XYZ file of C-alpha atoms in Angstrom:
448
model
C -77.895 -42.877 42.481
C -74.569 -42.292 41.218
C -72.572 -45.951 42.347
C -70.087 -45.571 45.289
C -66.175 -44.659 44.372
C -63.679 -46.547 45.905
C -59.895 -47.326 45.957
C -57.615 -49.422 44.805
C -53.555 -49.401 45.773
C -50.959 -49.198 43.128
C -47.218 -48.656 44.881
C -48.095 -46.027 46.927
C -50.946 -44.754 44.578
C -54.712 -44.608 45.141
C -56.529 -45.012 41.759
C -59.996 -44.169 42.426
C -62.713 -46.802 40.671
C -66.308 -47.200 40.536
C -68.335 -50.148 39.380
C -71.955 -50.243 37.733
C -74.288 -52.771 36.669
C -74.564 -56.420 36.994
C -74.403 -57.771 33.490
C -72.801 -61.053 32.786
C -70.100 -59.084 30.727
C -67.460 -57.268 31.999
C -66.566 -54.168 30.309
C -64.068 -51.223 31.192
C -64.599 -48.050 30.058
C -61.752 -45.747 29.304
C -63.201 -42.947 27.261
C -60.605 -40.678 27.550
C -56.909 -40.203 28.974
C -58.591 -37.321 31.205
C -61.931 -38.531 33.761
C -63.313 -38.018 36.872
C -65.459 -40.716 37.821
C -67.469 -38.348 40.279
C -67.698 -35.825 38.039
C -68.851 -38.365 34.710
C -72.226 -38.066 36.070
C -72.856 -34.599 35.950
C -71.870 -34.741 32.789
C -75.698 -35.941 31.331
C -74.717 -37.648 27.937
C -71.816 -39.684 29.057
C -73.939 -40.633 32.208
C -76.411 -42.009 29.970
C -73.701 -43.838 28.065
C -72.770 -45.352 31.114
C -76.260 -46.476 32.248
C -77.056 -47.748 28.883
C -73.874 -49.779 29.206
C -74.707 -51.207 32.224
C -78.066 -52.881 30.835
C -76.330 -55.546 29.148
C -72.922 -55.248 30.857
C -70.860 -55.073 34.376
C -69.076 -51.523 33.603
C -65.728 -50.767 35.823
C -64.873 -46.939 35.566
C -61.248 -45.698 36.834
C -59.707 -42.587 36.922
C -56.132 -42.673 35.832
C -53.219 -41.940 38.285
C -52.532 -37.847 37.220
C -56.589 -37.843 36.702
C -59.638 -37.294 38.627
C -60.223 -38.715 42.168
C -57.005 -40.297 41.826
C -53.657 -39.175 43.043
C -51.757 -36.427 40.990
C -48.294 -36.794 39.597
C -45.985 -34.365 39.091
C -45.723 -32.433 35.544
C -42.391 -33.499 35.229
C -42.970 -37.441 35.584
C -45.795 -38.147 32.862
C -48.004 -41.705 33.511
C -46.551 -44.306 31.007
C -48.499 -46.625 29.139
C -47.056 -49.203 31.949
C -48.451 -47.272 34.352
C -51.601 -46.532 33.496
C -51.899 -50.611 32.664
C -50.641 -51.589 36.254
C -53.717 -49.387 37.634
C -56.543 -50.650 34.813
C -55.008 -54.093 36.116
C -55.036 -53.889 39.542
C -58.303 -52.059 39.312
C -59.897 -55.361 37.658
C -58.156 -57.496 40.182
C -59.589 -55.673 42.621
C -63.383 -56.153 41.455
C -63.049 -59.160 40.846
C -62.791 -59.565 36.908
C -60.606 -62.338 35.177
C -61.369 -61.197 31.786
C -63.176 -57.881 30.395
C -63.893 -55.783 26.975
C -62.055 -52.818 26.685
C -63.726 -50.370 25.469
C -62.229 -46.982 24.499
C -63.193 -43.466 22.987
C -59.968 -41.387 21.406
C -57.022 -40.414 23.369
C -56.756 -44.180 25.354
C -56.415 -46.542 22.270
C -52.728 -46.583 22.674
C -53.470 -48.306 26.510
C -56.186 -50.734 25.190
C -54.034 -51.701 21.999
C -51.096 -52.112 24.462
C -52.825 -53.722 27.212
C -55.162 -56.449 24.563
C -51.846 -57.311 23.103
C -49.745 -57.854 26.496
C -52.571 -59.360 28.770
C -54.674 -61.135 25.703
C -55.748 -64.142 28.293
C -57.701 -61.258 30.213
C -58.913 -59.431 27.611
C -62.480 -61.235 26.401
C -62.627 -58.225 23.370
C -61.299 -54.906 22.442
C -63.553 -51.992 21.139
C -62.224 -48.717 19.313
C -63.805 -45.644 19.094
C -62.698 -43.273 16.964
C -58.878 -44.600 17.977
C -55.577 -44.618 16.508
C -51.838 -45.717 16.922
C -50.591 -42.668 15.928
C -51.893 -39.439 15.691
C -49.260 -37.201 14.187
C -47.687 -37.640 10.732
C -44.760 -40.273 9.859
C -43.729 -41.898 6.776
C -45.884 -44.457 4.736
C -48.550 -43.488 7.296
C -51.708 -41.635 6.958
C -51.478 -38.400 4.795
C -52.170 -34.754 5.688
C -51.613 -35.314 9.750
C -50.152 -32.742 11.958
C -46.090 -33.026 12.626
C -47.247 -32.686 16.348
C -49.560 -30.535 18.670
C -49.936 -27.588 16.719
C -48.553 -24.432 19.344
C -52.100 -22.485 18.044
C -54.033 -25.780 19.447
C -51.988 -26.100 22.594
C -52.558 -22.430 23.733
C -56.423 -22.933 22.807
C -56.205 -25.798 25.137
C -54.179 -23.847 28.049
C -56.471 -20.979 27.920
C -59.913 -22.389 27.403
C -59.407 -25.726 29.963
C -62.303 -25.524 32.338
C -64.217 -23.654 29.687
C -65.413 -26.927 27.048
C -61.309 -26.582 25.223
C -61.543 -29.680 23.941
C -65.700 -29.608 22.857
C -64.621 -27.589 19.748
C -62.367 -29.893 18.803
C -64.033 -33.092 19.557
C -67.799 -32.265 18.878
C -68.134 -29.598 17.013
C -71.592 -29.872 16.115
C -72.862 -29.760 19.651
C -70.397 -27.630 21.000
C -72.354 -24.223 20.864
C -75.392 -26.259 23.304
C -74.803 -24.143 26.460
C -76.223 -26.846 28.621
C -73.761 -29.262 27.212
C -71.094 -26.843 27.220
C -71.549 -25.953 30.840
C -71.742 -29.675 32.329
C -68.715 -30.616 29.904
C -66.520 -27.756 30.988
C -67.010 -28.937 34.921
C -65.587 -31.996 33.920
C -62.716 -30.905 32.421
C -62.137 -28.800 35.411
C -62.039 -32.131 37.728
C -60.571 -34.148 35.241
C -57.089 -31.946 35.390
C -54.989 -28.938 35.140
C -54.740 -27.160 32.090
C -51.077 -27.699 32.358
C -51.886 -31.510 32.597
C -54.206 -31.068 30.115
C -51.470 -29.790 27.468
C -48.387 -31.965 28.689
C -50.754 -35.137 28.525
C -51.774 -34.393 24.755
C -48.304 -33.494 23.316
C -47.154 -36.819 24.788
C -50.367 -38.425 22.193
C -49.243 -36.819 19.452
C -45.701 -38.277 20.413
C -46.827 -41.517 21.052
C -47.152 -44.619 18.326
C -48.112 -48.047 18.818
C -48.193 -49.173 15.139
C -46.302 -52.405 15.847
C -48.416 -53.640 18.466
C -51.636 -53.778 16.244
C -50.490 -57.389 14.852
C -50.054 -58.870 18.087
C -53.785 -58.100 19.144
C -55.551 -61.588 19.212
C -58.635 -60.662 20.681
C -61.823 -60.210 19.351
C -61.601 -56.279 17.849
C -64.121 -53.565 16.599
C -62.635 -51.044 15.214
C -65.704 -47.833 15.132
C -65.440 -44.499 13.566
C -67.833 -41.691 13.007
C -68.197 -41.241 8.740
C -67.446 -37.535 9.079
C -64.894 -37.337 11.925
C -64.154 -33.710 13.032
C -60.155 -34.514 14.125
C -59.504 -38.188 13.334
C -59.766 -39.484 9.573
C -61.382 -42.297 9.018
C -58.800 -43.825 6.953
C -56.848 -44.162 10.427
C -59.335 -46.371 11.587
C -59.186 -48.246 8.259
C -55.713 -48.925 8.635
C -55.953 -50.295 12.236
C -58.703 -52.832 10.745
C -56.441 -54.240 8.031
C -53.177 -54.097 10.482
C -55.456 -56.080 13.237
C -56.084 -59.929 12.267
C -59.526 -60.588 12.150
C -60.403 -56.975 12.805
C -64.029 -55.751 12.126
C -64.437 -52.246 11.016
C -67.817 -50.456 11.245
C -68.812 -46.617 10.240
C -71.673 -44.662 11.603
C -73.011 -41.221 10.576
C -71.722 -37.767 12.540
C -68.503 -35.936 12.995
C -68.108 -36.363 16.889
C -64.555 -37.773 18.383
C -66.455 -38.432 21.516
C -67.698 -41.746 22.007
C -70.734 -40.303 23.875
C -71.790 -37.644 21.442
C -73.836 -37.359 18.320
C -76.095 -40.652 17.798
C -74.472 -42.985 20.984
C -77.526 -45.523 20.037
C -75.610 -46.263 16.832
C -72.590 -46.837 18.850
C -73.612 -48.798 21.468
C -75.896 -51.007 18.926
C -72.475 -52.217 17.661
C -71.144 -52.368 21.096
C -73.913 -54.160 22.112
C -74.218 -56.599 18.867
C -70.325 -57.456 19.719
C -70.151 -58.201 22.963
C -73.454 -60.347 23.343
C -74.401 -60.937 19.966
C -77.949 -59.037 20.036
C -78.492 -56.111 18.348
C -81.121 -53.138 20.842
C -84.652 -52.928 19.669
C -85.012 -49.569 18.250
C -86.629 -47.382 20.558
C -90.545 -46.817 19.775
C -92.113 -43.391 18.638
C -94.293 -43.683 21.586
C -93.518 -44.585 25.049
C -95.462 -44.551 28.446
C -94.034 -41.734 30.667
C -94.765 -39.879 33.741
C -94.339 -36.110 32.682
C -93.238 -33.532 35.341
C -93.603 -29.891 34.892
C -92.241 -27.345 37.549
C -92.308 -23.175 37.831
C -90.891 -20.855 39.827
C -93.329 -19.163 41.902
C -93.427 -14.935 41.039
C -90.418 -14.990 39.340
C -91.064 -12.167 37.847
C -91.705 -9.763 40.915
C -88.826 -11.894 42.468
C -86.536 -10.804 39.812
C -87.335 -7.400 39.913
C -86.915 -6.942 43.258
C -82.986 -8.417 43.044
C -81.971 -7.226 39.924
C -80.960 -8.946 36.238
C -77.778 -10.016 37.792
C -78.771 -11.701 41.208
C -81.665 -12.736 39.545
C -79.496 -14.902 36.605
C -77.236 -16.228 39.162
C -80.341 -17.622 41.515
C -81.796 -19.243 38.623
C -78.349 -21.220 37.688
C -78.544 -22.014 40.911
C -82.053 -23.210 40.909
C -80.761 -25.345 37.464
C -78.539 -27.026 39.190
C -80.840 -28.199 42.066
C -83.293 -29.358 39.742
C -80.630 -31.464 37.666
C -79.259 -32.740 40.834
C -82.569 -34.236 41.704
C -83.160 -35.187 38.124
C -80.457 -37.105 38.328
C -80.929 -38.777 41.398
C -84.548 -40.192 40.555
C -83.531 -40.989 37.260
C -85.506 -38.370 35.583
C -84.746 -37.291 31.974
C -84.476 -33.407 31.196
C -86.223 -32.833 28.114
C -86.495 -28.546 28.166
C -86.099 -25.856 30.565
C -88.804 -23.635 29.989
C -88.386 -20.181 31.284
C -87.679 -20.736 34.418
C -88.888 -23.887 34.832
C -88.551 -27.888 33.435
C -90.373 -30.392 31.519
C -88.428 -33.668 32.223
C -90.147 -37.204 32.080
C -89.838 -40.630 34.132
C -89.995 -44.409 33.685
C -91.999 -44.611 37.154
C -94.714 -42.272 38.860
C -93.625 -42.553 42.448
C -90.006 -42.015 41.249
C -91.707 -38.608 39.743
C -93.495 -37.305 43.056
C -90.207 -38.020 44.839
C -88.350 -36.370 42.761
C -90.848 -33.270 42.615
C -91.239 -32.929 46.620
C -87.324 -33.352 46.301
C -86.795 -30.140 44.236
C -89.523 -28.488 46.256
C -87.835 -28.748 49.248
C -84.373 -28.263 47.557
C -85.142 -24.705 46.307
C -86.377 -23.138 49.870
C -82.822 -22.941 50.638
C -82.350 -20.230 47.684
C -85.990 -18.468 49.211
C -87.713 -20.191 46.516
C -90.501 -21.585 45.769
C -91.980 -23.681 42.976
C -95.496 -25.636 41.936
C -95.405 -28.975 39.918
C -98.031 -31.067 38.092
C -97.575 -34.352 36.666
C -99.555 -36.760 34.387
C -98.790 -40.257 32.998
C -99.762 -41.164 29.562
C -98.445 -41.943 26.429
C -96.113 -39.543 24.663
C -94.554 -39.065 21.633
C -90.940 -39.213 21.221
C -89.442 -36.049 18.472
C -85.790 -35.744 18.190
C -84.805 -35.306 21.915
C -88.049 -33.429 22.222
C -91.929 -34.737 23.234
C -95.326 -34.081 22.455
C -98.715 -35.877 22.594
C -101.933 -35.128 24.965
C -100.497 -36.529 27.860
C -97.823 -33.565 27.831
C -100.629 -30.992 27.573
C -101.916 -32.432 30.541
C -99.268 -32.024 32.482
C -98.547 -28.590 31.982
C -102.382 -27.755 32.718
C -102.027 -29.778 36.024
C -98.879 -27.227 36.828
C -100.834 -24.349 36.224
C -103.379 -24.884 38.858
C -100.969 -25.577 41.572
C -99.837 -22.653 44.381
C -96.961 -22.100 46.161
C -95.082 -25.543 46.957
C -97.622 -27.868 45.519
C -97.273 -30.890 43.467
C -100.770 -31.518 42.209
C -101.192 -35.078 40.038
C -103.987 -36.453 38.113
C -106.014 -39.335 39.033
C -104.098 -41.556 36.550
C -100.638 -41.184 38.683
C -102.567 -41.341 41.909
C -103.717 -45.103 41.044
C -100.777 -45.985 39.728
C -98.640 -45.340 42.875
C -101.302 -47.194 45.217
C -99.138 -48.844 47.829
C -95.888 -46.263 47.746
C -97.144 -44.988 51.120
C -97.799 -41.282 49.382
C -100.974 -39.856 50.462
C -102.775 -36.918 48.163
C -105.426 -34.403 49.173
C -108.365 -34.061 47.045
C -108.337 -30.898 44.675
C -111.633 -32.120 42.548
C -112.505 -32.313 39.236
C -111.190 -29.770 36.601
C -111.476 -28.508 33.258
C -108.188 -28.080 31.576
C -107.839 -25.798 28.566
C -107.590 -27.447 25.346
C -108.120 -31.301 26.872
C -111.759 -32.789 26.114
C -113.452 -34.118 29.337
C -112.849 -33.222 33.009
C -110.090 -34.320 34.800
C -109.565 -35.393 38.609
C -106.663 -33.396 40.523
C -104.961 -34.381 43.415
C -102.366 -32.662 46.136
C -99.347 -34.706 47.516
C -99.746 -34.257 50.492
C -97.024 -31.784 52.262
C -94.099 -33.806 53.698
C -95.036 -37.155 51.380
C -93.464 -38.192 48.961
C -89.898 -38.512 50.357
C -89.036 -41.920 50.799
C-alpha cells in the first residue's frame, strides 16, 4: 500500500510529505522541482524506484510548496531556493531525521547543492543525477548550451503539459511506450499547471549555483547517463572537479530521469555509496506466482457497445487491474488483449489480488476468469517465459465466469492463509507433460 501523506507547517504553508521504509539510512528524494507524492505511485517506474530505495534506506518524499499535495503559490511569487530549503528542512525535522542523503534527479540540484553546502552538519551525503549548476550558457562555462528556455521549447511545454511534455525531452527512448506515456502524463497533470510548469523552468535556466560547488563538504556522487538526451555529460564532469573529493560515475542510456532507462545501474551506485555494498545482480530465474486474467465475451460485449464504448470500458478495466496490481504488490509484465500476465513474490498476495480485480470489474458489468501457477520462471528483458508461465495461462483457460482457478502447487503453498478452494480435478493442459490438479477459490475467499 501506497504509505500515508501527511503535513508539515511552514509559515502558513502545508508541505505535504510521505515517508517509506525503515532502513538505517535516511535518504530524501527530490527527483524533480515538479511531484506529487500521491500521484508518484501511479506512476509504475518511479514507484519502483522508490520501493527499491526503501530496501536499504528510510526514504522521506515531499512535495514542494507550488507542487503537488502541497499548497499553491501564486505565478507571480516563484518558490526560492530558501524556500523550498525551509520546507525540505522542516519536513526532516518533522520525521524525525538529524542527518540524511540527498538524493536528486535534474531540475533540483541547485536545492541539494545549496542546501549540502549551507546545512553540511545535516547532510550525511549528497547524490547527483544527471544535475547541474547551470543550465544555460555563460562564459568559460560549458560550450554549445542554450542562452535560455528556447520560446519553441516553452510553447511545447505549455501546450503538451498533462500530455508526457517533458517525456520527449527527458527520455526520449521510452517516450513513444503508451503505457508509460499515459501514467507519466497523470503526473504531470497533479504535479502543476502548465503555466507553473513553464514559469518554474525559465527560472532553471536562469538560475546558477557555480560558486557554491566548493563549499560542499559532504560526501558527493556526481551520476550521469553516457549518452544524455538534454544534459552533457561534461556538465557533470565539471561539478566533479569543482566539488572536493567529488566522485564521478557514468552509466549507459540517454535518459535525464533518474528513474528511467537501466535504474539498477543507478541505484547500484546509490546503493554502493550510501552503505558501502554493491546489489546482487538479479538471477535469470526467479520463483514467482504467475497470474493470468481475461475478460469474459469480450468480443460479443464489444459488439454489442460499439468500438468506442468498448475502448473506453477497457481503459477503464486497465486501470482497475493496475490499481490492484499495485496494491498487492504485483508486477505487470504484458497486457494481453484484453487481459494481463503480471507475476508476484507471494501466492496468497496473488489470489487476493485476483478476487480483488474480480470483484473490482463488476462495477463496469464485467466479468473476468483468472488462473495462477507458481514455479520457476525465466526472466527476458522486462518480459518472462519458462513452463511455469505456460501453466498459468492453461489454468486461465479452463476457468468460467468470475473464477480464479489455481494449481495444486499454489494451493499448498498458501496452507494456513484462511483461503479455502473447491476441487476442479485433475487436468490435461495443452502442451504441459503430465496431469495437473486444479482448484477453485472459493467465491468470497480470498479477501483478507
Amino acid at each position: 500500500m501506497p504509505p500515508e501523506t501527511r503535513y508539515a507547517r511552514v509559515g502558513s504553508l502545508n508541505i505535504g510529505y510521505q515517508v517509506v521504509g525503515e532502513g538505517p539510512q535516511d535518504v530524501v528524494l527530490i527527483d524533480q522541482w515538479f511531484s506529487n507524492v500521491v500521484g508518484q505511485w501511479h506512476l509504475p517506474p518511479l514507484a519502483r524506484f522508490i520501493n527499491r530505495l526503501a530496501e536499504f534506506s528510510r526514504v522521506i518524499l515531499l512535495d514542494k510548496r507550488g507542487t503537488g499535495v502541497s499548497d499553491p503559490v501564486p505565478l507571480g511569487s516563484l518558490p526560492t531556493l530558501d524556500d523550498w530549503m525551509d520546507d525540505v528542512r522542516t519536513v526532516l525535522d518533522e520525521v524525525g531525521s538529524e542527518r540524511t542523503a540527498l538524493l536528486s534527479g535534474a531540475g533540483t540540484s541547485y536545492l541539494t547543492l545549496l542546501f549540502a553546502a549551507t546545512y553540511p552538519e545535516r547532510t550525511s551525503a549528497l547524490i547527483l543525477v544527471d544535475g547541474y549548476p547551470r543550465i544555460s550558457a555563460a562564459p568559460g562555462y560549458i560550450p554549445g548550451l542554450p542562452a535560455g528556455l528556447p520560446d519553441a521549447d516553452a510553447e511545447r511545454i505549455r501546450a503538451g503539459w498533462g500530455h508526457g511534455a517533458l517525456l520527449g525531452f527527458l527520455d526520449p527512448d521510452e517516450a513513444a511506450d503508451p503505457v508509460l506515456r499515459r501514467s507519466y502524463s497523470e503526473y504531470e497533470s497533479l504535479s502543476c499547471s502548465p503555466e507553473m510548469a513553464v514559469a518554474m523552468i525559465r527560472m532553471l535556466y536562469e538560475g546558477d549555483v557555480r560558486d557554491v560547488l566548493p563549499a560542499v563538504r559532504v560526501p558527493t556522487l556526481v551520476v550521469n547517463h553516457a549518452n544524455s538526451a538534454r544534459i552533457p555529460p561534461t556538465i557533470s564532469a565539471y561539478m566533479a572537479d569543482q566539488i572536493p573529493n567529488a566522485k564521478r560515475v557514468e552509466i549507459p542510456g540517454t535518459a535525464n530521469l533518474i528513474w528511467a532507462g537501466d535504474q539498477e545501474a543507478v541505484l547500484a551506485e546509490v546503493q554502493e555509496f550510501l552503505t558501502g555494498n554493491r546489489p546482487h545482480p538479479e538471477p535469470d530465474r526467479v520463483l514467482a506466482t504467475v497470474l493470468f486474467t481475461d475478460i469474459v465475451e469480450s468480443t460479443r460485449k464489444a459488439a454489442e457497445i460499439g468500438d468506442a464504448r468498448w475502448r473506453d470500458l477497457l481503459e477503464a478495466h486497465r486501470k482497475l487491474v493496475r490499481m490492484e496490481l499495485d496494491r498487492h504488490r504485483g508486477r505487470e509484465i504484458d497486457v494481453t488483449g484484453d487481459g494481463f500476465l503480471a507475476t508476484f513474490d507471494g501466492p496468497a498476495r496473488a489470489i487476493r489480488c485476483a478476487v480483488a480485480i474480480r470483484d473490482a470489474v463488476r462495477s463496469l458489468g464485467l466479468e473476468i476468469r483468472a488462473g495462477l501457477h507458481t514455479g520457476e520462471i525465466e526472466l527476458m528483458d522486462g518480459n518472462i517465459g519458462g513452463i511455469a508461465v505456460h501453466i498459468g495461462a492453461r489454468v486461465m483457460s479452463l476457468a468460467g465466469p468470475s473464477e480464479v482457478l489455481v494449481t495444486s502447487t499454489v494451493k499448498e503453498l498458501v496452507a494456513g492463509s484462511g483461503i479455502e478452494f473447491d476441487d476442479r480435478g485433475l487436468h490435461e493442459l495443452k502442451g504441459v507433460p503430465d496431469q495437473w490438479r486444479v482448484l477453485a477459490v472459493r467465491f468470497g475467499q480470498g479477501r483478507r
